[in-house]
């Protein structure tokens, strides 16, 4: 949901000299596209633009907030990752590394984490970072008055729900040992807990947070906010006192460009450094030599699938659900409608995550086998189902294609197109037979697919809109969630994924690939597997040797 347009922007009046240059040079000199194509062929040997500002154009709408406690959308989460740090953080390739915590230990029972914090770290306003601010930050997120949109990552902490419900104001599960040591006690063991702490909502804020904190955020991150021109751009300046890798360039501008064609035009003029390529334009870019030279791609932790309500009529039979999978020609959908941007799914764990079985074959397209399974299940004349999807243009095209393939196997699917909220509500209430969906990971772990999408405890509003319920599956996933040994946990993930794949609670489509065009003068940009994994600290204008 987009926010209403705000009034005049708030400006922080303390530009560094380099940022003054970046602010004045809102756009670089216009470069004709013919020159850009030549530069693309050279990749790095081009004349560099006369600016020290990195310019991103991925966001199509304004961040809803720059307050970590309230950040629940992708543009907000991305900006928060520039301005703030958590105890841990995620890298572009999905690794979890130390953030404000240098290291941590886990008790033998997996319930107590002891974090040893960095010393000498300051917030952007010079306030020293101390362990107590972790406790007050978490209490603020959980407090009813904050109305945080993404509070669940802190639920594992003992006493968190009591704060959320207003029964307590202090978080019993967090103990400040001293200024640089913190102990967090969980209600029950959870092996992925350090990964939850890398999410934007767990970013640490100062002791005192003013009412206008969203407009004047103060963190410890590698970038500081200079200006937020709502619905136009955000300008960040390098934090020269950052405890980690200080950004290589003076400033970063995140432009808000709602219209994809406008973003393309700005890229062609050299006014932005990074451009997201829409699915419908993939082949146009990949099949044009001049444009192809700009492209870089990488897998995202994002699954496209059709949730099958396993409690509705014929869909309760696994053979019927397997038939649905066999009826759909997923490779053709991926290649023709998505520009080949992805990898066929044979389970719910992305191939880049531990626990994925990359040797397992997808269901494949076999109409005769689909019809035979329907007949075995007692439906020789096929079945009738409703296929729900949102009004997104790409979802609509994919849904129509799925409908056509299902009809070949005798599965008559009626399209139900509604706005995203209506689809979500119908799915959670169990009112839909089939729902075309995609799932972005909140943190880089197989658990974030196995548990929310298919665990019995999450049926309905929790995310399991297939209403899949398998006690054996639940036992394996629950065991994996508390297993501290990485190898044993990975093996459990593989077992759970294989089990649900046989039960087919969804039509498995594909894992998505991101595709960007990057200017030839940019070096060091890595495509992040997750939205907050790229903080632009290692990106520069020029080749590494320049």
Short mmCIF file of C-alpha atoms in Angstrom, two decimals:
data_model
loop_
_atom_site.label_atom_id
_atom_site.label_comp_id
_atom_site.label_asym_id
_atom_site.label_seq_id
_atom_site.Cartn_x
_atom_site.Cartn_y
_atom_site.Cartn_z
CA UNK A 1 0.00 0.00 0.00
CA UNK A 2 1.43 3.33 -1.04
CA UNK A 3 1.57 6.16 1.45
CA UNK A 4 -0.18 9.43 0.78
CA UNK A 5 2.07 12.13 -0.59
CA UNK A 6 3.66 14.12 2.19
CA UNK A 7 4.19 17.85 2.52
CA UNK A 8 7.50 19.66 2.04
CA UNK A 9 10.58 17.53 2.67
CA UNK A 10 12.75 17.88 5.73
CA UNK A 11 16.37 18.69 4.95
CA UNK A 12 19.35 18.06 7.19
CA UNK A 13 21.62 21.10 6.83
CA UNK A 14 25.06 19.67 7.39
CA UNK A 15 26.39 18.66 3.99
CA UNK A 16 29.97 17.53 3.73
CA UNK A 17 31.85 19.26 0.88
CA UNK A 18 31.67 16.15 -1.27
CA UNK A 19 27.94 15.86 -0.68
CA UNK A 20 27.46 19.48 -1.68
CA UNK A 21 29.01 18.52 -5.03
CA UNK A 22 26.72 15.49 -5.29
CA UNK A 23 23.67 17.60 -4.44
CA UNK A 24 24.56 20.21 -7.02
CA UNK A 25 25.21 17.57 -9.66
CA UNK A 26 21.73 16.10 -9.48
CA UNK A 27 22.30 14.56 -12.87
CA UNK A 28 25.44 13.93 -14.80
CA UNK A 29 26.01 15.30 -18.28
CA UNK A 30 23.65 13.60 -20.70
CA UNK A 31 25.33 10.86 -22.67
CA UNK A 32 23.85 9.76 -25.99
CA UNK A 33 22.87 6.10 -26.01
CA UNK A 34 25.21 5.44 -28.91
CA UNK A 35 28.08 6.36 -26.63
CA UNK A 36 26.65 4.21 -23.85
CA UNK A 37 26.54 1.18 -26.14
CA UNK A 38 30.18 1.73 -26.98
CA UNK A 39 30.97 1.99 -23.29
CA UNK A 40 29.04 -1.20 -22.67
CA UNK A 41 31.28 -3.04 -25.10
CA UNK A 42 34.33 -1.74 -23.30
CA UNK A 43 32.99 -2.36 -19.77
CA UNK A 44 35.20 -0.26 -17.59
CA UNK A 45 37.45 1.52 -20.06
CA UNK A 46 35.00 4.40 -20.47
CA UNK A 47 35.43 8.00 -19.47
CA UNK A 48 34.05 8.31 -15.97
CA UNK A 49 31.16 10.66 -15.15
CA UNK A 50 32.10 13.80 -13.26
CA UNK A 51 30.35 12.90 -10.04
CA UNK A 52 31.07 11.02 -6.83
CA UNK A 53 27.46 9.98 -6.26
CA UNK A 54 26.18 6.46 -6.86
CA UNK A 55 22.64 6.54 -8.27
CA UNK A 56 20.16 3.67 -7.82
CA UNK A 57 16.78 3.48 -9.57
CA UNK A 58 15.29 0.23 -8.21
CA UNK A 59 12.55 1.78 -6.08
CA UNK A 60 9.25 2.59 -7.78
CA UNK A 61 7.60 4.08 -4.71
CA UNK A 62 8.64 6.10 -1.68
CA UNK A 63 9.82 4.28 1.44
CA UNK A 64 7.00 4.22 3.96
CA UNK A 65 9.39 5.07 6.76
CA UNK A 66 13.05 5.28 7.72
CA UNK A 67 12.29 4.13 11.25
CA UNK A 68 13.48 0.51 11.56
CA UNK A 69 10.69 -0.35 14.00
CA UNK A 70 8.08 0.42 11.36
CA UNK A 71 9.88 -0.69 8.19
CA UNK A 72 7.83 -3.42 6.52
CA UNK A 73 8.27 -2.73 2.79
CA UNK A 74 11.28 -3.27 0.53
CA UNK A 75 12.25 0.41 -0.14
CA UNK A 76 12.09 1.13 3.59
CA UNK A 77 14.10 -1.96 4.47
CA UNK A 78 16.75 -1.13 1.90
CA UNK A 79 17.16 2.43 3.19
CA UNK A 80 17.25 1.22 6.79
CA UNK A 81 20.12 -1.12 5.89
CA UNK A 82 22.15 1.90 4.71
CA UNK A 83 21.51 3.94 7.86
CA UNK A 84 21.51 1.38 10.64
CA UNK A 85 23.16 -1.79 11.88
CA UNK A 86 21.84 -4.78 13.75
CA UNK A 87 23.76 -7.20 15.90
CA UNK A 88 24.25 -9.22 12.71
CA UNK A 89 23.93 -8.35 9.04
CA UNK A 90 23.45 -10.14 5.74
CA UNK A 91 25.86 -9.91 2.80
CA UNK A 92 25.02 -9.80 -0.89
CA UNK A 93 25.50 -13.57 -1.21
CA UNK A 94 23.26 -14.28 1.77
CA UNK A 95 25.89 -14.94 4.43
CA UNK A 96 25.23 -13.81 8.00
CA UNK A 97 28.21 -11.92 9.42
CA UNK A 98 28.88 -9.87 12.58
CA UNK A 99 27.35 -6.42 12.74
CA UNK A 100 27.36 -4.51 15.99
CA UNK A 101 28.15 -7.83 17.65
CA UNK A 102 31.73 -8.97 17.14
CA UNK A 103 30.90 -12.55 18.10
CA UNK A 104 28.40 -14.62 20.07
CA UNK A 105 28.11 -17.92 21.89
CA UNK A 106 25.11 -20.21 22.30
CA UNK A 107 24.35 -22.22 25.43
CA UNK A 108 24.27 -26.04 25.09
CA UNK A 109 20.46 -26.05 25.21
CA UNK A 110 20.27 -23.45 22.39
CA UNK A 111 18.24 -20.99 24.46
CA UNK A 112 20.78 -18.38 25.59
CA UNK A 113 22.88 -16.24 23.24
CA UNK A 114 25.71 -14.14 24.63
CA UNK A 115 26.69 -11.30 22.31
CA UNK A 116 30.02 -9.50 22.62
CA UNK A 117 29.58 -6.04 21.12
CA UNK A 118 31.95 -3.73 19.30
CA UNK A 119 33.52 -0.95 21.31
CA UNK A 120 34.20 2.57 20.09
CA UNK A 121 31.14 2.64 17.80
CA UNK A 122 29.13 5.86 17.65
CA UNK A 123 25.81 6.85 16.16
CA UNK A 124 25.74 9.49 13.42
CA UNK A 125 25.22 12.22 16.03
CA UNK A 126 28.26 11.12 18.04
CA UNK A 127 26.35 9.22 20.74
CA UNK A 128 28.33 6.15 21.87
CA UNK A 129 26.80 2.75 21.17
CA UNK A 130 26.21 0.68 24.30
CA UNK A 131 24.59 -2.67 25.08
CA UNK A 132 21.63 -1.02 26.81
CA UNK A 133 20.49 0.43 23.47
CA UNK A 134 19.89 -3.07 22.15
CA UNK A 135 17.47 -3.73 24.99
CA UNK A 136 15.67 -0.39 24.66
CA UNK A 137 15.48 -0.81 20.87
CA UNK A 138 13.81 -4.20 21.15
CA UNK A 139 11.41 -2.94 23.82
CA UNK A 140 10.45 -0.02 21.58
CA UNK A 141 9.75 -2.35 18.64
CA UNK A 142 7.56 -4.56 20.82
CA UNK A 143 5.71 -1.76 22.63
CA UNK A 144 2.03 -1.42 21.59
CA UNK A 145 2.47 2.33 21.09
CA UNK A 146 5.01 1.76 18.31
CA UNK A 147 2.60 -0.29 16.20
CA UNK A 148 5.46 -2.02 14.47
CA UNK A 149 4.46 -3.73 11.25
CA UNK A 150 7.06 -6.51 11.51
CA UNK A 151 7.36 -7.46 15.15
CA UNK A 152 7.55 -11.25 14.78
CA UNK A 153 11.37 -11.54 14.39
CA UNK A 154 11.66 -10.63 18.09
CA UNK A 155 8.94 -13.02 19.27
CA UNK A 156 11.45 -15.81 20.07
CA UNK A 157 12.89 -13.69 22.91
CA UNK A 158 11.55 -14.62 26.34
CA UNK A 159 8.96 -12.08 27.47
CA UNK A 160 8.48 -10.51 24.03
CA UNK A 161 4.79 -11.36 23.74
CA UNK A 162 4.13 -9.93 27.19
CA UNK A 163 5.48 -6.57 26.00
CA UNK A 164 3.45 -6.74 22.78
CA UNK A 165 0.28 -7.50 24.72
CA UNK A 166 0.91 -4.61 27.10
CA UNK A 167 1.42 -6.86 30.12
CA UNK A 168 5.04 -5.73 30.56
CA UNK A 169 7.20 -2.76 29.61
CA UNK A 170 10.60 -4.41 30.03
CA UNK A 171 11.89 -7.35 28.05
CA UNK A 172 12.81 -10.06 30.55
CA UNK A 173 14.74 -12.11 28.02
CA UNK A 174 17.41 -9.44 27.42
CA UNK A 175 20.04 -8.85 30.07
CA UNK A 176 22.66 -6.09 29.81
CA UNK A 177 25.78 -7.61 31.40
CA UNK A 178 27.95 -4.54 30.78
CA UNK A 179 28.42 -1.89 28.09
CA UNK A 180 29.78 -4.41 25.60
CA UNK A 181 28.09 -7.67 26.61
CA UNK A 182 24.47 -8.71 26.13
CA UNK A 183 22.64 -11.92 26.97
CA UNK A 184 19.43 -12.89 25.15
CA UNK A 185 17.30 -15.75 26.44
CA UNK A 186 14.78 -17.38 24.09
CA UNK A 187 11.47 -18.99 24.96
CA UNK A 188 12.66 -22.10 23.15
CA UNK A 189 15.70 -22.96 21.01
CA UNK A 190 15.78 -21.46 17.51
CA UNK A 191 18.88 -22.05 15.40
CA UNK A 192 18.09 -19.25 12.92
CA UNK A 193 17.82 -16.57 15.62
CA UNK A 194 21.04 -14.72 14.60
CA UNK A 195 19.60 -14.44 11.09
CA UNK A 196 16.44 -12.80 12.39
CA UNK A 197 18.63 -10.15 14.01
CA UNK A 198 19.89 -9.11 10.55
CA UNK A 199 16.38 -7.99 9.55
CA UNK A 200 15.68 -4.22 9.38
CA UNK A 201 13.31 -4.27 12.37
CA UNK A 202 16.17 -5.42 14.63
CA UNK A 203 18.38 -2.45 13.72
CA UNK A 204 19.64 -0.60 16.78
CA UNK A 205 18.56 2.99 17.47
CA UNK A 206 19.72 5.52 20.11
CA UNK A 207 18.31 5.81 23.63
CA UNK A 208 16.14 8.79 22.79
CA UNK A 209 14.03 8.58 19.64
CA UNK A 210 12.08 11.75 18.72
CA UNK A 211 8.61 11.73 17.19
CA UNK A 212 10.02 12.69 13.78
CA UNK A 213 12.65 9.94 13.80
CA UNK A 214 11.51 8.65 10.40
CA UNK A 215 12.42 12.01 8.84
CA UNK A 216 15.59 12.40 10.91
CA UNK A 217 16.97 8.89 11.39
CA UNK A 218 20.16 8.46 13.42
CA UNK A 219 21.92 5.12 13.18
CA UNK A 220 25.40 3.66 13.17
CA UNK A 221 25.34 2.59 9.51
CA UNK A 222 27.74 3.30 6.63
CA UNK A 223 25.55 6.09 5.23
CA UNK A 224 23.90 9.15 6.81
CA UNK A 225 20.70 10.74 5.53
CA UNK A 226 21.22 14.15 3.93
CA UNK A 227 17.88 14.76 2.26
CA UNK A 228 14.61 12.96 1.62
CA UNK A 229 12.70 14.57 -1.22
CA UNK A 230 9.54 12.49 -0.94
CA UNK A 231 8.47 10.57 -4.05
CA UNK A 232 11.63 11.77 -5.82
CA UNK A 233 14.87 10.67 -4.14
CA UNK A 234 16.82 10.02 -0.95
CA UNK A 235 20.36 11.35 -0.65
CA UNK A 236 22.84 9.67 1.68
CA UNK A 237 26.35 10.80 2.62
CA UNK A 238 29.26 8.54 3.49
CA UNK A 239 29.80 7.95 7.21
CA UNK A 240 33.55 8.51 7.50
CA UNK A 241 33.50 7.21 11.09
CA UNK A 242 31.89 3.88 10.24
CA UNK A 243 33.35 0.94 12.17
CA UNK A 244 33.31 -1.33 9.12
CA UNK A 245 34.19 -0.80 5.49
CA UNK A 246 33.64 2.90 4.79
CA UNK A 247 31.84 3.49 1.47
CA UNK A 248 34.16 4.14 -1.47
CA UNK A 249 32.10 7.01 -2.87
CA UNK A 250 31.02 10.29 -1.29
CA UNK A 251 27.27 9.78 -1.53
CA UNK A 252 24.43 7.57 -2.66
CA UNK A 253 21.19 8.72 -4.27
CA UNK A 254 18.18 6.37 -4.28
CA UNK A 255 15.82 7.74 -6.91
CA UNK A 256 12.09 6.98 -6.90
CA UNK A 257 10.99 6.33 -10.50
CA UNK A 258 7.48 4.82 -10.74
CA UNK A 259 7.46 4.45 -14.53
CA UNK A 260 9.84 1.75 -15.88
CA UNK A 261 10.17 3.50 -19.25
CA UNK A 262 11.34 6.66 -17.48
CA UNK A 263 13.93 4.63 -15.58
CA UNK A 264 15.19 3.16 -18.85
CA UNK A 265 15.47 6.62 -20.40
CA UNK A 266 17.39 7.87 -17.38
CA UNK A 267 19.77 4.92 -17.62
CA UNK A 268 20.34 5.55 -21.32
CA UNK A 269 21.21 9.17 -20.54
CA UNK A 270 23.68 8.08 -17.87
CA UNK A 271 21.62 9.60 -15.07
CA UNK A 272 21.33 6.38 -13.06
CA UNK A 273 23.89 3.65 -12.46
CA UNK A 274 21.59 0.70 -11.81
CA UNK A 275 18.41 -0.27 -13.65
CA UNK A 276 16.01 -3.12 -12.87
CA UNK A 277 14.93 -4.95 -16.03
CA UNK A 278 11.22 -5.91 -16.05
CA UNK A 279 10.41 -9.50 -17.02
CA UNK A 280 8.62 -8.47 -20.22
CA UNK A 281 11.74 -6.64 -21.47
CA UNK A 282 14.24 -9.39 -20.66
CA UNK A 283 14.62 -10.81 -24.15
CA UNK A 284 14.80 -7.35 -25.71
CA UNK A 285 17.84 -6.61 -23.54
CA UNK A 286 19.42 -10.05 -23.78
CA UNK A 287 19.01 -10.31 -27.55
CA UNK A 288 20.49 -6.89 -28.31
CA UNK A 289 24.28 -6.91 -28.28
CA UNK A 290 24.55 -3.27 -27.25
CA UNK A 291 22.14 -3.70 -24.33
CA UNK A 292 23.28 -7.16 -23.32
CA UNK A 293 26.71 -5.78 -22.46
CA UNK A 294 25.19 -3.88 -19.52
CA UNK A 295 23.43 -6.85 -17.92
CA UNK A 296 24.22 -8.64 -14.69
CA UNK A 297 22.06 -11.30 -13.10
CA UNK A 298 21.83 -13.29 -9.90
CA UNK A 299 19.45 -15.63 -8.09
CA UNK A 300 17.04 -14.17 -5.57
CA UNK A 301 15.55 -15.97 -2.58
CA UNK A 302 12.14 -15.82 -4.20
CA UNK A 303 9.79 -18.68 -5.07
CA UNK A 304 6.88 -18.50 -7.52
CA UNK A 305 4.22 -21.13 -6.85
CA UNK A 306 0.51 -21.91 -6.85
CA UNK A 307 -0.77 -22.75 -3.38
CA UNK A 308 -3.21 -25.69 -3.50
CA UNK A 309 -5.79 -25.70 -0.72
CA UNK A 310 -5.37 -29.28 0.46
CA UNK A 311 -8.67 -29.18 2.39
CA UNK A 312 -11.01 -28.37 -0.50
CA UNK A 313 -12.81 -31.23 -2.27
CA UNK A 314 -10.73 -33.22 -4.76
CA UNK A 315 -7.61 -31.22 -3.83
CA UNK A 316 -7.38 -33.20 -0.57
CA UNK A 317 -6.05 -36.13 -2.63
CA UNK A 318 -2.28 -36.00 -3.26
CA UNK A 319 -2.80 -37.68 -6.65
CA UNK A 320 -4.96 -34.77 -7.78
CA UNK A 321 -2.33 -32.28 -6.60
CA UNK A 322 0.38 -34.21 -8.43
CA UNK A 323 -1.82 -34.13 -11.54
CA UNK A 324 -1.99 -30.34 -11.33
CA UNK A 325 1.80 -30.22 -11.30
CA UNK A 326 2.10 -32.55 -14.28
CA UNK A 327 -0.48 -30.58 -16.27
CA UNK A 328 1.41 -27.29 -16.25
CA UNK A 329 4.29 -26.71 -18.68
CA UNK A 330 6.43 -24.68 -16.30
CA UNK A 331 9.55 -24.47 -18.55
CA UNK A 332 7.51 -22.78 -21.27
CA UNK A 333 5.98 -20.32 -18.81
CA UNK A 334 9.41 -19.51 -17.42
CA UNK A 335 10.97 -18.98 -20.84
CA UNK A 336 8.16 -17.19 -22.63
CA UNK A 337 6.56 -15.13 -19.89
CA UNK A 338 9.47 -14.55 -17.53
CA UNK A 339 12.28 -14.27 -20.05
CA UNK A 340 13.94 -17.40 -18.68
CA UNK A 341 14.62 -15.54 -15.43
CA UNK A 342 14.76 -18.40 -12.99
CA UNK A 343 15.30 -22.05 -12.25
CA UNK A 344 12.60 -24.70 -12.22
CA UNK A 345 11.48 -25.53 -8.69
CA UNK A 346 11.53 -29.11 -7.43
CA UNK A 347 10.73 -28.17 -3.85
CA UNK A 348 10.54 -24.97 -1.85
CA UNK A 349 14.20 -24.45 -0.88
CA UNK A 350 16.12 -22.20 -3.30
CA UNK A 351 19.17 -23.91 -4.82
CA UNK A 352 21.53 -21.34 -3.29
CA UNK A 353 20.56 -22.33 0.28
CA UNK A 354 21.84 -25.33 2.27
CA UNK A 355 19.18 -28.02 2.34
CA UNK A 356 18.19 -27.77 -1.31
CA UNK A 357 18.44 -30.98 -3.33
CA UNK A 358 19.56 -29.70 -6.73
CA UNK A 359 19.53 -33.25 -8.14
CA UNK A 360 15.79 -33.70 -7.64
CA UNK A 361 13.84 -33.47 -10.90
CA UNK A 362 10.76 -31.24 -11.20
CA UNK A 363 7.41 -32.88 -11.89
CA UNK A 364 7.67 -32.26 -15.61
CA UNK A 365 4.92 -31.72 -18.18
CA UNK A 366 2.96 -34.94 -18.79
CA UNK A 367 -0.70 -34.43 -19.66
CA UNK A 368 -1.47 -38.14 -20.08
CA UNK A 369 0.02 -38.98 -16.70
CA UNK A 370 -1.99 -36.10 -15.17
CA UNK A 371 -5.23 -37.49 -16.62
CA UNK A 372 -4.36 -40.97 -15.39
CA UNK A 373 -3.80 -39.72 -11.84
CA UNK A 374 -7.11 -37.87 -11.87
CA UNK A 375 -8.85 -41.07 -12.98
CA UNK A 376 -7.13 -43.09 -10.24
CA UNK A 377 -8.36 -40.53 -7.70
CA UNK A 378 -11.92 -40.98 -8.98
CA UNK A 379 -12.18 -38.01 -11.33
CA UNK A 380 -12.03 -39.41 -14.89
CA UNK A 381 -13.99 -36.41 -16.18
CA UNK A 382 -11.68 -33.88 -14.55
CA UNK A 383 -12.41 -31.31 -11.85
CA UNK A 384 -13.46 -27.69 -11.52
CA UNK A 385 -11.36 -25.22 -9.49
CA UNK A 386 -10.94 -21.49 -8.97
CA UNK A 387 -7.53 -19.94 -9.62
CA UNK A 388 -7.00 -16.67 -7.74
CA UNK A 389 -4.39 -14.05 -8.53
CA UNK A 390 -3.71 -10.37 -8.00
CA UNK A 391 -4.06 -7.62 -10.58
CA UNK A 392 -0.33 -7.50 -11.25
CA UNK A 393 0.21 -7.73 -15.01
CA UNK A 394 2.81 -10.49 -14.84
CA UNK A 395 0.70 -12.56 -12.46
CA UNK A 396 -2.26 -12.19 -14.82
CA UNK A 397 -0.28 -13.51 -17.80
CA UNK A 398 1.08 -16.45 -15.81
CA UNK A 399 -2.37 -17.31 -14.45
CA UNK A 400 -3.91 -17.38 -17.93
CA UNK A 401 -1.17 -19.68 -19.14
CA UNK A 402 -1.67 -22.02 -16.15
CA UNK A 403 -5.40 -22.06 -16.86
CA UNK A 404 -4.79 -23.12 -20.46
CA UNK A 405 -2.43 -25.94 -19.49
CA UNK A 406 -4.77 -27.25 -16.80
CA UNK A 407 -7.63 -27.41 -19.29
CA UNK A 408 -5.64 -29.81 -21.47
CA UNK A 409 -5.67 -32.30 -18.59
CA UNK A 410 -9.38 -31.85 -17.91
CA UNK A 411 -8.90 -29.43 -15.02
CA UNK A 412 -11.28 -26.55 -15.57
CA UNK A 413 -9.91 -23.49 -13.78
CA UNK A 414 -11.98 -20.34 -13.38
CA UNK A 415 -9.85 -17.21 -13.07
CA UNK A 416 -10.60 -14.99 -10.06
CA UNK A 417 -8.70 -11.71 -10.28
CA UNK A 418 -8.83 -9.35 -7.32
CA UNK A 419 -6.65 -6.72 -5.70
CA UNK A 420 -3.74 -8.09 -3.68
CA UNK A 421 -5.42 -7.57 -0.29
CA UNK A 422 -8.57 -9.41 -1.35
CA UNK A 423 -6.54 -12.32 -2.71
CA UNK A 424 -4.50 -12.49 0.47
CA UNK A 425 -7.61 -12.48 2.66
CA UNK A 426 -9.38 -15.17 0.61
CA UNK A 427 -6.29 -17.36 0.71
CA UNK A 428 -5.85 -16.98 4.48
CA UNK A 429 -9.52 -17.73 5.07
CA UNK A 430 -9.31 -20.93 3.03
CA UNK A 431 -11.79 -19.66 0.44
CA UNK A 432 -9.58 -20.23 -2.62
CA UNK A 433 -8.81 -23.51 -4.38
CA UNK A 434 -5.62 -22.30 -6.05
CA UNK A 435 -3.68 -19.08 -5.45
CA UNK A 436 -0.83 -17.85 -7.63
CA UNK A 437 1.79 -16.41 -5.27
CA UNK A 438 5.42 -15.55 -4.81
CA UNK A 439 7.42 -15.65 -1.59
CA UNK A 440 10.41 -13.43 -0.81
CA UNK A 441 12.68 -14.66 1.95
CA UNK A 442 12.95 -12.42 4.99
CA UNK A 443 16.25 -14.03 5.95
CA UNK A 444 18.60 -16.42 4.11
CA UNK A 445 17.69 -19.85 5.44
CA UNK A 446 15.68 -22.83 4.22
CA UNK A 447 13.62 -22.57 7.40
CA UNK A 448 12.08 -19.37 6.02
CA UNK A 449 10.46 -21.45 3.27
CA UNK A 450 9.74 -24.75 5.00
CA UNK A 451 8.18 -23.33 8.16
CA UNK A 452 6.03 -20.32 7.13
CA UNK A 453 4.77 -21.84 3.88
CA UNK A 454 3.95 -25.38 4.99
CA UNK A 455 4.08 -25.92 8.77
CA UNK A 456 0.75 -26.86 10.36
CA UNK A 457 1.22 -24.11 12.97
CA UNK A 458 1.12 -21.50 10.17
CA UNK A 459 -2.05 -22.59 8.40
CA UNK A 460 -4.03 -19.62 7.15
CA UNK A 461 -2.84 -16.22 8.34
CA UNK A 462 0.63 -17.57 9.18
CA UNK A 463 1.45 -18.07 5.48
CA UNK A 464 0.52 -21.72 4.92
CA UNK A 465 -2.40 -21.00 2.60
CA UNK A 466 -2.15 -24.53 1.22
CA UNK A 467 -3.45 -25.58 4.67
CA UNK A 468 -0.93 -28.41 4.41
CA UNK A 469 -0.81 -30.53 7.55
CA UNK A 470 1.54 -33.47 7.87
CA UNK A 471 2.64 -34.44 11.42
CA UNK A 472 5.75 -36.22 10.11
CA UNK A 473 6.76 -33.12 8.16
CA UNK A 474 6.15 -30.91 11.19
CA UNK A 475 8.33 -33.10 13.40
CA UNK A 476 11.24 -32.88 10.96
CA UNK A 477 10.96 -29.11 10.55
CA UNK A 478 10.60 -28.59 14.29
CA UNK A 479 13.72 -30.68 14.86
CA UNK A 480 15.61 -28.65 12.27
CA UNK A 481 14.60 -25.37 13.90
CA UNK A 482 16.32 -26.27 17.17
CA UNK A 483 19.30 -28.20 15.74
CA UNK A 484 22.51 -26.24 16.33
CA UNK A 485 24.72 -28.47 14.17
CA UNK A 486 24.69 -27.02 10.64
CA UNK A 487 25.24 -30.36 8.88
CA UNK A 488 22.49 -32.13 10.80
CA UNK A 489 20.10 -29.23 10.28
CA UNK A 490 20.79 -29.21 6.54
CA UNK A 491 20.03 -32.94 6.35
CA UNK A 492 16.72 -32.38 8.12
CA UNK A 493 15.85 -29.59 5.70
CA UNK A 494 16.43 -31.94 2.77
CA UNK A 495 14.21 -34.64 4.29
CA UNK A 496 11.38 -32.20 4.92
CA UNK A 497 11.58 -30.73 1.42
CA UNK A 498 11.49 -34.19 -0.18
CA UNK A 499 8.48 -35.19 1.91
CA UNK A 500 6.35 -32.18 1.05
CA UNK A 501 7.36 -32.40 -2.62
CA UNK A 502 5.79 -35.87 -2.79
CA UNK A 503 2.65 -34.55 -1.10
CA UNK A 504 2.49 -31.68 -3.62
CA UNK A 505 0.69 -28.99 -1.58
CA UNK A 506 1.48 -26.52 -4.35
CA UNK A 507 2.25 -26.29 -8.05
CA UNK A 508 6.01 -25.69 -8.05
CA UNK A 509 6.92 -23.03 -10.60
CA UNK A 510 10.40 -21.50 -10.35
CA UNK A 511 12.98 -19.68 -8.27
CA UNK A 512 13.39 -16.17 -9.61
CA UNK A 513 16.52 -14.49 -10.97
CA UNK A 514 17.08 -10.75 -10.65
CA UNK A 515 18.33 -8.93 -13.75
CA UNK A 516 19.90 -5.48 -13.78
CA UNK A 517 21.62 -3.18 -16.21
CA UNK A 518 24.75 -1.64 -14.69
CA UNK A 519 26.67 1.28 -16.15
CA UNK A 520 30.16 0.41 -17.47
CA UNK A 521 31.82 2.84 -15.07
CA UNK A 522 30.47 1.00 -12.01
CA UNK A 523 32.60 -1.65 -10.30
CA UNK A 524 32.01 -3.74 -7.20
CA UNK A 525 28.23 -4.14 -7.47
CA UNK A 526 26.98 -7.60 -6.50
CA UNK A 527 23.39 -8.67 -7.14
CA UNK A 528 22.00 -9.36 -3.66
CA UNK A 529 20.06 -12.55 -3.03
CA UNK A 530 17.93 -10.66 -0.49
CA UNK A 531 16.67 -7.07 -0.51
CA UNK A 532 18.91 -5.69 2.28
CA UNK A 533 22.07 -7.50 1.25
CA UNK A 534 23.66 -4.75 -0.88
CA UNK A 535 24.71 -1.64 1.06
CA UNK A 536 26.84 -0.06 -1.71
CA UNK A 537 29.93 0.16 0.50
CA UNK A 538 32.16 -1.68 -1.99
CA UNK A 539 30.74 -0.06 -5.12
CA UNK A 540 32.63 2.71 -6.85
CA UNK A 541 32.66 4.80 -10.01
CA UNK A 542 35.65 3.46 -11.88
CA UNK A 543 37.51 0.18 -12.10
CA UNK A 544 39.19 -1.21 -8.96
CA UNK A 545 42.58 0.03 -10.21
CA UNK A 546 41.39 3.60 -10.75
#
